[in-house]
Amino acid sequence: MSRPVDANGIPYDMWAVVFRNRGDAVVDLVPAPRSPEHSWALARIRVHASMVCASDRKILDGKFPATAFPHIPGHEFAGEVVDVGDGVFDIEPGMRVAPEAHVGCGECERCLEGLYNLCMNYGKPGHWHIGFTKAGGLAEYVTLPVKALHKLPDNISFAQGAWTDNLGVALWALERGAMRGGERVAVIGSGAIGLCAAQLARGLGAASVTLVGRGERLSRVARFADDVISDVQARQRKGQFDLVVEFAGTADGAALSIALARRGGRVVLGGATGAGVELSGVDLSQIVRGHLDIFGSVANPKGVTARALELLRRGLVDVEPLITHHFQLRDFQEAWTTFTERREGAIRVMLHPVEGS
């Protein structure tokens, strides 16, 4: 049955993944976002490719207090612009785009520094955290601030473009750690962002990249690093790395990162974005006497996404092998189970709201 459409041919209703409440996720017919024609700052996007992430599981479990139910999740996606606000000139209908997840208020101290990932007005008017505090891309359509959008290079598909957020997060962690060519880099955590970080480090000229992880996926990702080892094996490599980047999100992963850094080395902790992961059992003299620099890294600020997309365009990172499963949006429940239970070595699960995309 055909659905009624607006003047631009967009249905008034759309199919979307809806987190109705804690632990309750469905695919439902909901009102589609209206045309942004009277807005100077918004664009409406037809979503072609969207991924589920461990953060979505935290949201569904009620571990992200800023998210109000019911909620449409999804912050890793790409699509096509269908219409824009009257005052928008740099984004046009037909453009293929992908968003970065954070849009700051633009007025606080951190935003004025370009650090809108640290916006002091988080969740308040003017701030967007797409897929967290605002409706996301696990839907047929989504309306987004124009300043969140990046035009996809011509040689990048929608499926590749959906990695924009992951690549930005991974690249920022390497930049936080001031990675330089010729260095020995270790990446802790073999999830999607860790795999992006390992590839980016290689592409940026690391002398060697060691990936530390666990599970059956390790054999599938061996080509993304010079050395792929378990956390048990890594304990035999203490003090050997110039830069250690952690995306495991565990206290053990953080402690291992500190142990692996050489004297005078750097450690970037980027995995434990949620509350409740407490670090204990670390001898602080490792940091003090080892003269270590320890950095926290969350999301990515202004400018990083564009640099990440350029590296993707140049072929310095390959995300296609990391997309292990594809589903239509209507099959979300199967996709969700595949991802959360890591069936068949799932790394990232891609959903396609547009049939055949």
Short mmCIF file of C-alpha atoms in Angstrom, two decimals:
data_model
loop_
_atom_site.label_atom_id
_atom_site.label_comp_id
_atom_site.label_asym_id
_atom_site.label_seq_id
_atom_site.Cartn_x
_atom_site.Cartn_y
_atom_site.Cartn_z
CA MET A 1 0.00 0.00 0.00
CA SER A 2 1.40 3.40 -1.00
CA ARG A 3 1.85 6.04 1.68
CA PRO A 4 0.64 9.65 1.37
CA VAL A 5 3.49 12.01 0.50
CA ASP A 6 4.25 15.70 0.93
CA ALA A 7 4.98 18.24 -1.82
CA ASN A 8 8.54 16.91 -2.12
CA GLY A 9 7.40 13.32 -2.50
CA ILE A 10 8.43 12.29 1.02
CA PRO A 11 5.98 10.07 2.94
CA TYR A 12 4.28 11.60 5.95
CA ASP A 13 5.07 8.38 7.81
CA MET A 14 8.29 6.36 7.82
CA TRP A 15 9.64 3.09 9.13
CA ALA A 16 12.11 3.47 11.97
CA VAL A 17 13.72 1.56 14.79
CA VAL A 18 12.11 2.83 17.98
CA PHE A 19 13.44 2.25 21.47
CA ARG A 20 10.06 2.50 23.22
CA ASN A 21 11.47 1.97 26.68
CA ARG A 22 14.31 0.23 28.43
CA GLY A 23 14.82 -3.15 26.76
CA ASP A 24 11.94 -2.60 24.31
CA ALA A 25 12.98 -2.07 20.67
CA VAL A 26 10.67 -2.37 17.65
CA VAL A 27 10.46 -1.37 14.00
CA ASP A 28 7.45 0.91 13.77
CA LEU A 29 5.66 3.32 11.46
CA VAL A 30 6.17 6.81 12.88
CA PRO A 31 5.74 10.39 11.63
CA ALA A 32 8.53 11.32 9.23
CA PRO A 33 10.42 14.57 9.83
CA ARG A 34 8.76 17.51 8.12
CA SER A 35 10.38 19.57 5.40
CA PRO A 36 12.99 22.00 6.81
CA GLU A 37 12.11 24.60 4.13
CA HIS A 38 11.61 27.43 6.65
CA SER A 39 14.82 26.68 8.50
CA TRP A 40 18.18 28.26 7.73
CA ALA A 41 20.18 25.46 9.32
CA LEU A 42 18.58 22.05 8.63
CA ALA A 43 18.50 19.39 5.93
CA ARG A 44 16.34 16.31 5.54
CA ILE A 45 18.19 13.11 4.67
CA ARG A 46 17.03 9.84 3.10
CA VAL A 47 19.12 7.23 4.92
CA HIS A 48 20.74 4.57 2.73
CA ALA A 49 23.08 2.82 5.18
CA SER A 50 23.05 2.76 8.98
CA MET A 51 24.92 0.68 11.56
CA VAL A 52 24.23 -0.44 15.10
CA CYS A 53 26.82 0.22 17.77
CA ALA A 54 27.60 -0.83 21.33
CA SER A 55 26.46 2.64 22.40
CA ASP A 56 22.98 1.80 21.10
CA ARG A 57 22.91 -1.15 23.45
CA LYS A 58 23.78 1.14 26.37
CA ILE A 59 20.92 3.44 25.36
CA LEU A 60 18.44 0.56 25.16
CA ASP A 61 19.63 -0.71 28.54
CA GLY A 62 18.84 2.69 30.06
CA LYS A 63 22.50 3.46 30.78
CA PHE A 64 22.49 6.79 28.96
CA PRO A 65 20.46 9.18 31.15
CA ALA A 66 20.37 11.97 28.56
CA THR A 67 18.27 9.85 26.19
CA ALA A 68 14.50 10.08 26.63
CA PHE A 69 12.22 7.24 25.49
CA PRO A 70 10.70 6.71 22.99
CA HIS A 71 13.80 7.29 20.90
CA ILE A 72 15.04 6.66 17.34
CA PRO A 73 18.72 5.62 17.64
CA GLY A 74 21.54 5.56 15.12
CA HIS A 75 24.64 7.75 14.83
CA GLU A 76 26.64 5.84 12.21
CA PHE A 77 24.91 6.37 8.87
CA ALA A 78 24.98 7.98 5.45
CA GLY A 79 22.35 9.08 3.00
CA GLU A 80 21.12 11.51 0.37
CA VAL A 81 19.86 15.05 0.94
CA VAL A 82 16.23 15.36 -0.16
CA ASP A 83 15.54 18.98 0.83
CA VAL A 84 17.09 21.83 2.79
CA GLY A 85 16.08 25.01 4.57
CA ASP A 86 15.56 28.23 2.61
CA GLY A 87 18.78 29.75 3.94
CA VAL A 88 21.01 26.74 3.23
CA PHE A 89 23.41 27.18 0.31
CA ASP A 90 26.35 24.82 0.84
CA ILE A 91 24.29 21.62 0.99
CA GLU A 92 21.96 20.75 -1.90
CA PRO A 93 19.30 18.12 -2.62
CA GLY A 94 20.89 15.07 -4.20
CA MET A 95 24.18 15.37 -2.30
CA ARG A 96 25.47 12.20 -0.68
CA VAL A 97 26.38 12.98 2.91
CA ALA A 98 27.32 11.53 6.29
CA PRO A 99 27.06 13.27 9.66
CA GLU A 100 29.36 13.64 12.59
CA ALA A 101 27.47 12.83 15.75
CA HIS A 102 28.16 15.98 17.80
CA VAL A 103 26.98 19.50 17.04
CA GLY A 104 27.84 21.94 19.80
CA CYS A 105 25.85 24.96 20.91
CA GLY A 106 28.49 27.17 19.29
CA GLU A 107 28.52 29.64 22.17
CA CYS A 108 30.18 28.03 25.21
CA GLU A 109 33.92 28.16 25.95
CA ARG A 110 34.62 24.68 24.62
CA CYS A 111 32.66 25.20 21.39
CA LEU A 112 34.48 28.48 20.77
CA GLU A 113 37.71 26.46 21.01
CA GLY A 114 36.35 24.05 18.39
CA LEU A 115 35.82 21.34 21.01
CA TYR A 116 32.10 20.89 20.43
CA ASN A 117 32.47 17.26 21.55
CA LEU A 118 32.92 18.82 25.01
CA CYS A 119 30.01 21.28 24.69
CA MET A 120 29.13 22.74 28.10
CA ASN A 121 25.45 22.92 27.12
CA TYR A 122 25.07 19.22 26.37
CA GLY A 123 21.44 18.28 25.79
CA LYS A 124 20.23 21.87 25.91
CA PRO A 125 18.77 23.93 23.03
CA GLY A 126 21.33 24.42 20.28
CA HIS A 127 23.24 21.23 21.07
CA TRP A 128 22.76 17.99 19.13
CA HIS A 129 24.09 14.54 19.89
CA ILE A 130 22.65 12.70 16.93
CA GLY A 131 21.22 9.31 17.85
CA PHE A 132 21.58 10.06 21.56
CA THR A 133 19.70 13.24 22.52
CA LYS A 134 18.21 13.69 19.03
CA ALA A 135 16.58 11.24 16.63
CA GLY A 136 19.13 9.26 14.68
CA GLY A 137 19.59 7.39 11.44
CA LEU A 138 18.06 3.97 12.07
CA ALA A 139 15.11 5.20 10.05
CA GLU A 140 14.13 6.01 6.49
CA TYR A 141 14.55 9.75 7.05
CA VAL A 142 16.20 12.10 9.52
CA THR A 143 16.52 15.89 9.79
CA LEU A 144 19.96 17.17 10.78
CA PRO A 145 21.84 20.44 11.23
CA VAL A 146 23.67 21.32 8.03
CA LYS A 147 26.88 21.92 9.98
CA ALA A 148 26.89 18.24 10.99
CA LEU A 149 27.02 17.07 7.38
CA HIS A 150 30.00 16.12 5.26
CA LYS A 151 29.79 15.53 1.54
CA LEU A 152 31.00 12.06 0.67
CA PRO A 153 33.86 11.78 -1.84
CA ASP A 154 32.74 10.37 -5.20
CA ASN A 155 34.62 7.10 -4.67
CA ILE A 156 33.01 6.44 -1.27
CA SER A 157 29.79 4.41 -1.05
CA PHE A 158 26.97 4.99 1.42
CA ALA A 159 28.10 1.89 3.32
CA GLN A 160 31.63 3.27 3.62
CA GLY A 161 30.31 6.72 4.49
CA ALA A 162 28.43 5.26 7.45
CA TRP A 163 31.86 4.84 9.07
CA THR A 164 32.39 8.60 9.25
CA ASP A 165 31.81 8.79 13.01
CA ASN A 166 34.00 5.77 13.82
CA LEU A 167 36.85 7.09 11.71
CA GLY A 168 36.65 10.51 13.32
CA VAL A 169 36.75 9.02 16.82
CA ALA A 170 39.72 6.80 15.94
CA LEU A 171 41.67 9.56 14.21
CA TRP A 172 41.14 11.99 17.08
CA ALA A 173 42.54 9.46 19.55
CA LEU A 174 45.70 9.17 17.44
CA GLU A 175 45.93 12.94 17.19
CA ARG A 176 45.41 13.30 20.95
CA GLY A 177 48.38 10.99 21.37
CA ALA A 178 50.43 13.07 18.89
CA MET A 179 51.26 10.01 16.82
CA ARG A 180 54.29 10.48 14.61
CA GLY A 181 55.59 8.49 11.68
CA GLY A 182 58.09 5.81 12.61
CA GLU A 183 56.59 5.10 16.04
CA ARG A 184 55.60 1.77 17.55
CA VAL A 185 51.85 1.89 18.18
CA ALA A 186 49.65 -0.53 20.12
CA VAL A 187 45.86 -0.50 19.88
CA ILE A 188 43.94 -2.17 22.71
CA GLY A 189 40.51 -3.43 21.66
CA SER A 190 39.59 -5.18 18.41
CA GLY A 191 36.14 -3.63 18.01
CA ALA A 192 35.19 -1.37 15.13
CA ILE A 193 36.91 1.78 16.40
CA GLY A 194 40.04 -0.09 17.44
CA LEU A 195 40.26 -1.64 13.97
CA CYS A 196 39.88 1.81 12.41
CA ALA A 197 42.62 3.17 14.69
CA ALA A 198 44.99 0.35 13.75
CA GLN A 199 44.50 0.97 10.04
CA LEU A 200 44.81 4.73 10.41
CA ALA A 201 48.04 4.38 12.40
CA ARG A 202 49.51 2.29 9.60
CA GLY A 203 48.32 4.74 6.97
CA LEU A 204 49.86 7.63 8.88
CA GLY A 205 53.27 6.01 8.89
CA ALA A 206 53.65 4.05 12.13
CA ALA A 207 56.73 1.82 12.08
CA SER A 208 54.64 -1.00 13.50
CA VAL A 209 51.07 -1.46 14.72
CA THR A 210 50.18 -4.13 17.27
CA LEU A 211 46.49 -4.91 17.76
CA VAL A 212 45.49 -6.43 21.10
CA GLY A 213 42.12 -8.16 21.37
CA ARG A 214 40.27 -11.35 22.08
CA GLY A 215 37.78 -13.75 20.52
CA GLU A 216 37.36 -15.44 17.17
CA ARG A 217 37.43 -12.15 15.28
CA LEU A 218 41.21 -11.83 15.78
CA SER A 219 41.93 -14.29 12.96
CA ARG A 220 39.68 -12.26 10.65
CA VAL A 221 41.42 -8.94 11.21
CA ALA A 222 45.06 -10.01 11.16
CA ARG A 223 45.80 -8.03 8.01
CA PHE A 224 44.87 -4.72 9.65
CA ALA A 225 47.99 -4.68 11.85
CA ASP A 226 51.58 -5.87 11.76
CA ASP A 227 50.96 -8.02 14.82
CA VAL A 228 47.67 -9.27 16.28
CA ILE A 229 47.89 -10.71 19.79
CA SER A 230 45.72 -11.57 22.76
CA ASP A 231 45.73 -9.58 25.98
CA VAL A 232 47.56 -12.49 27.62
CA GLN A 233 50.33 -12.32 25.02
CA ALA A 234 50.43 -8.53 25.34
CA ARG A 235 51.51 -8.79 28.97
CA GLN A 236 54.85 -10.06 27.68
CA ARG A 237 55.35 -6.80 25.75
CA LYS A 238 55.41 -4.31 28.63
CA GLY A 239 57.21 -1.03 28.06
CA GLN A 240 57.67 -1.55 24.32
CA PHE A 241 55.40 1.03 22.67
CA ASP A 242 55.73 4.75 21.96
CA LEU A 243 51.95 5.23 21.82
CA VAL A 244 49.17 3.04 23.18
CA VAL A 245 45.56 3.75 22.20
CA GLU A 246 42.83 1.99 24.20
CA PHE A 247 39.31 1.26 22.94
CA ALA A 248 38.50 -1.81 25.05
CA GLY A 249 36.40 0.18 27.52
CA THR A 250 37.49 -1.88 30.52
CA ALA A 251 39.66 -1.26 33.58
CA ASP A 252 41.87 -4.17 32.55
CA GLY A 253 42.33 -2.61 29.12
CA ALA A 254 43.32 0.73 30.64
CA ALA A 255 45.78 -0.91 33.04
CA LEU A 256 47.31 -2.92 30.21
CA SER A 257 47.68 0.24 28.12
CA ILE A 258 49.71 1.91 30.87
CA ALA A 259 51.88 -1.18 31.25
CA LEU A 260 52.65 -1.38 27.53
CA ALA A 261 53.87 2.21 27.15
CA ARG A 262 57.63 2.78 27.14
CA ARG A 263 59.25 5.25 29.51
CA GLY A 264 58.32 8.70 28.24
CA GLY A 265 55.53 7.22 26.13
CA ARG A 266 51.91 8.25 25.67
CA VAL A 267 48.63 6.52 26.47
CA VAL A 268 45.21 7.51 25.10
CA LEU A 269 42.15 6.09 26.88
CA GLY A 270 39.06 6.21 24.67
CA GLY A 271 36.96 3.16 25.46
CA ALA A 272 35.23 3.81 28.78
CA THR A 273 32.73 6.45 27.65
CA GLY A 274 30.08 5.32 30.14
CA ALA A 275 30.11 5.61 33.91
CA GLY A 276 31.07 2.72 36.16
CA VAL A 277 34.48 1.65 34.86
CA GLU A 278 36.91 2.30 37.72
CA LEU A 279 40.66 1.87 37.49
CA SER A 280 42.35 0.17 40.42
CA GLY A 281 45.44 -1.91 40.96
CA VAL A 282 47.68 0.41 38.91
CA ASP A 283 50.94 1.35 40.60
CA LEU A 284 51.06 5.12 40.05
CA SER A 285 54.84 5.01 40.01
CA GLN A 286 54.47 3.42 36.56
CA ILE A 287 53.10 6.75 35.38
CA VAL A 288 55.22 9.07 37.53
CA ARG A 289 58.61 7.39 37.20
CA GLY A 290 57.82 6.31 33.65
CA HIS A 291 57.13 9.95 32.76
CA LEU A 292 54.00 8.88 30.88
CA ASP A 293 51.50 11.20 29.27
CA ILE A 294 47.93 9.94 29.83
CA PHE A 295 45.13 11.40 27.70
CA GLY A 296 41.38 10.93 27.68
CA SER A 297 39.67 11.04 24.29
CA VAL A 298 35.96 11.24 23.55
CA ALA A 299 34.30 11.61 20.14
CA ASN A 300 36.09 14.21 18.00
CA PRO A 301 36.13 18.00 17.63
CA LYS A 302 35.90 20.36 14.68
CA GLY A 303 37.94 19.47 11.61
CA VAL A 304 38.75 15.86 12.43
CA THR A 305 35.92 14.28 10.42
CA ALA A 306 37.01 16.00 7.22
CA ARG A 307 40.55 14.72 7.70
CA ALA A 308 39.26 11.20 8.37
CA LEU A 309 37.14 11.20 5.20
CA GLU A 310 40.15 12.34 3.18
CA LEU A 311 42.15 9.37 4.49
CA LEU A 312 39.24 7.09 3.54
CA ARG A 313 39.11 8.65 0.06
CA ARG A 314 42.83 8.03 -0.39
CA GLY A 315 42.41 4.36 0.50
CA LEU A 316 44.53 4.49 3.66
CA VAL A 317 41.78 2.69 5.55
CA ASP A 318 39.47 -0.09 4.32
CA VAL A 319 36.16 -0.37 6.17
CA GLU A 320 34.35 -2.75 3.82
CA PRO A 321 35.73 -5.95 5.44
CA LEU A 322 34.52 -4.68 8.82
CA ILE A 323 30.90 -4.77 7.64
CA THR A 324 30.25 -8.42 8.32
CA HIS A 325 26.46 -8.51 7.91
CA HIS A 326 23.79 -6.64 5.92
CA PHE A 327 20.06 -6.44 6.69
CA GLN A 328 17.02 -4.49 5.55
CA LEU A 329 15.66 -2.14 8.21
CA ARG A 330 12.58 -4.33 8.71
CA ASP A 331 14.91 -7.12 9.89
CA PHE A 332 16.30 -5.05 12.75
CA GLN A 333 15.60 -7.68 15.41
CA GLU A 334 17.73 -10.26 13.60
CA ALA A 335 20.43 -7.65 12.98
CA TRP A 336 20.40 -6.63 16.65
CA THR A 337 20.76 -10.20 17.87
CA THR A 338 23.55 -10.86 15.37
CA PHE A 339 25.45 -7.82 16.61
CA THR A 340 24.89 -8.09 20.36
CA GLU A 341 25.63 -11.83 20.45
CA ARG A 342 28.56 -11.46 18.03
CA ARG A 343 27.17 -14.22 15.87
CA GLU A 344 29.47 -15.44 13.10
CA GLY A 345 32.19 -13.07 14.32
CA ALA A 346 30.07 -9.97 13.74
CA ILE A 347 32.03 -6.72 13.80
CA ARG A 348 29.59 -4.20 12.34
CA VAL A 349 26.05 -4.90 11.18
CA MET A 350 24.68 -2.68 8.41
CA LEU A 351 20.98 -1.89 7.97
CA HIS A 352 19.53 -0.52 4.74
CA PRO A 353 16.34 1.56 5.15
CA VAL A 354 16.04 2.02 1.37
CA GLU A 355 15.26 -1.26 -0.38
CA GLY A 356 18.16 -2.37 -2.56
CA SER A 357 20.65 0.20 -1.26
#
